[in-house]
Coordinates of C-alpha atoms in Angstrom, one line a residue:
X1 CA 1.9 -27.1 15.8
X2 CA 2.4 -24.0 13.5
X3 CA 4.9 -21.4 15.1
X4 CA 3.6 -18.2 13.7
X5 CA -0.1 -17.8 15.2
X6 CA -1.0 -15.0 12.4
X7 CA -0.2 -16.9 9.7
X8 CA -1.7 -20.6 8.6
X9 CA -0.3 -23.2 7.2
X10 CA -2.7 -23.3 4.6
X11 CA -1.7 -19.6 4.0
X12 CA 1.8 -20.5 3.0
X13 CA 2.7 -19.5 -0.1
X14 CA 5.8 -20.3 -2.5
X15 CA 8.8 -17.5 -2.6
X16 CA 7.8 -16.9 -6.4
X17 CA 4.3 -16.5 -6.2
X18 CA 3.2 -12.9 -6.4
X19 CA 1.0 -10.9 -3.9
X20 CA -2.5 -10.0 -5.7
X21 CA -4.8 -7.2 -4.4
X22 CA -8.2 -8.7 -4.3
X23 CA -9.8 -5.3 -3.1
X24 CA -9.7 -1.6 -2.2
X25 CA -12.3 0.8 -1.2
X26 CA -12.0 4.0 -0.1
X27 CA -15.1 6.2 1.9
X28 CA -14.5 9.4 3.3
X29 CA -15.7 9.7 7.1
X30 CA -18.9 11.7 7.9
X31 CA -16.4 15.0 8.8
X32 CA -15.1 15.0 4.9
X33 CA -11.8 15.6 6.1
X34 CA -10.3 11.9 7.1
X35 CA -10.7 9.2 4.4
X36 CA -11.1 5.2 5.3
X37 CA -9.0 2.9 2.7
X38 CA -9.4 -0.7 3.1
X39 CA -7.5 -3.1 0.8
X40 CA -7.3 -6.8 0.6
X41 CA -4.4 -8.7 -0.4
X42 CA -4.2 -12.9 -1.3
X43 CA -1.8 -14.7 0.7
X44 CA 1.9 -14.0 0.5
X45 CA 5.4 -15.8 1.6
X46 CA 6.9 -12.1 1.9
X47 CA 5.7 -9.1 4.0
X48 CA 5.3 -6.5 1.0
X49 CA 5.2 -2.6 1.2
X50 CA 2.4 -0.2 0.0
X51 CA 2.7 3.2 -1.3
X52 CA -1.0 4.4 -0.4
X53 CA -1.8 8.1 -2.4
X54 CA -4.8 9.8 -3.3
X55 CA -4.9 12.8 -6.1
X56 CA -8.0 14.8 -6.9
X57 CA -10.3 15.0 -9.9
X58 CA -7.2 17.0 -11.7
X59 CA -4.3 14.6 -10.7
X60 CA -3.1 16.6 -8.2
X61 CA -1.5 14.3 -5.1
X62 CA -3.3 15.1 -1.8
X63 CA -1.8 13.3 0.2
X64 CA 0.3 10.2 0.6
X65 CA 1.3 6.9 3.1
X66 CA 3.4 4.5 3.0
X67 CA 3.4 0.9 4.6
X68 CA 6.3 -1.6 5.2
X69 CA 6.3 -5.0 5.9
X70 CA 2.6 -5.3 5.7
X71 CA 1.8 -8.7 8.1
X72 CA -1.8 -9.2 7.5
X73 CA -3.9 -9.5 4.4
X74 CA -6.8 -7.7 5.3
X75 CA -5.7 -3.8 6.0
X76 CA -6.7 -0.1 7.0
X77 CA -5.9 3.1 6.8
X78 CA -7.5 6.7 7.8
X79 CA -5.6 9.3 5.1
X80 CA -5.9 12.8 6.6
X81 CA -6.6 15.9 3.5
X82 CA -4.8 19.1 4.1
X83 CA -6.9 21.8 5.8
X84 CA -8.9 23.9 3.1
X85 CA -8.5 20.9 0.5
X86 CA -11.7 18.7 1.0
X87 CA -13.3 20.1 -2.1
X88 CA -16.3 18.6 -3.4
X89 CA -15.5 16.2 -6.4
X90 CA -13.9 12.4 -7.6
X91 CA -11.2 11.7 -6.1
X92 CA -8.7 8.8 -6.4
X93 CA -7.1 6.4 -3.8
X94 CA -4.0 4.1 -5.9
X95 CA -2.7 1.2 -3.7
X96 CA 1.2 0.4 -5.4
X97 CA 2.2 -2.9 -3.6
X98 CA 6.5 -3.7 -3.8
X99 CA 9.5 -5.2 -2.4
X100 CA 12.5 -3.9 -1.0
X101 CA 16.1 -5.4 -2.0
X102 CA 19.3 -4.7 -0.4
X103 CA 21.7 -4.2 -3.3
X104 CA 25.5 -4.1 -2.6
X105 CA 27.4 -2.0 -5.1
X106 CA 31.4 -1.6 -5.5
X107 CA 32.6 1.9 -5.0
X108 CA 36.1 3.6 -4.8
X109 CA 35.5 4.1 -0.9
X110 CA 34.2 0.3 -0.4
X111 CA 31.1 -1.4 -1.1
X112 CA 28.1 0.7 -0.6
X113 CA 24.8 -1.3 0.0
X114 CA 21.5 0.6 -1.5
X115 CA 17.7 -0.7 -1.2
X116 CA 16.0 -1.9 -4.9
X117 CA 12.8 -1.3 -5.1
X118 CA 10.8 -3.5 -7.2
X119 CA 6.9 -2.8 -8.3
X120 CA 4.6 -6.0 -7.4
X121 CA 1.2 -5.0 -8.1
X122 CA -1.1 -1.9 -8.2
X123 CA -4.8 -0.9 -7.8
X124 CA -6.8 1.9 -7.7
X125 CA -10.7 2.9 -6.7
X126 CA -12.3 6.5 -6.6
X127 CA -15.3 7.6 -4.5
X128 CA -17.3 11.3 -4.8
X129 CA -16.9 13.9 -2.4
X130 CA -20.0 16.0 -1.7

């Protein structure tokens, strides 16, 4: 009998396989002011993180979430845009999947221990609003 009920054995992955994001879509709600991502990622031996952001027709961030130790492949998230900032037009929602590392380090003080972030994978989809 398998231990972890989440996770099949079938699911199991090697430590050196990379996570893939087989999907993202992003829809805003009906009020124009909440926007539904969804994001599906290919089985993994690690929990990875996602840096979640979405930036307007000129680039400009609007708003930003992060996720750690993600447990389950399939995922969603309602991002909230700033009041007075749900302007009509394209808009884009970037998924940026990575690990975290604990890194010791030698210092005059004593070792100091610092986290290593390290990029996996990224993804991005845009939707209109009207």
């Amino acid at each position: 009998m398998f231990d972890n009920q989440s996770i099949q054995p079938d699911q199991i992955l090697p430590e050196d396989q990379e996570t893939d994001i087989l999907e993202i879509t992003a829809e805003p709600y009906p009020d124009k002011r909440r926007i539904k991502v969804l994001f599906r990622l290919s089985s993994f031996a690690s929990a990875p993180n996602a840096s979640i952001t979405l930036t307007n027709e000129d680039n400009q961030l609007m708003v930003s979430a992060n996720m750690v130790n993600i447990i389950n492949p399939e995922n969603e998230i309602t991002l909230h845009l700033p009041k007075n900032k749900n302007q009509p037009g394209e808009y884009s929602v970037t998924l940026e999947l990575f690990s975290l590392a604990e890194e010791e380090t030698g210092a005059e003080d004593g070792p100091k221990v610092t986290l290593k972030q390290t990029n996996i994978k990224s993804s991005s989809c845009s939707f209109t609003l009207q």
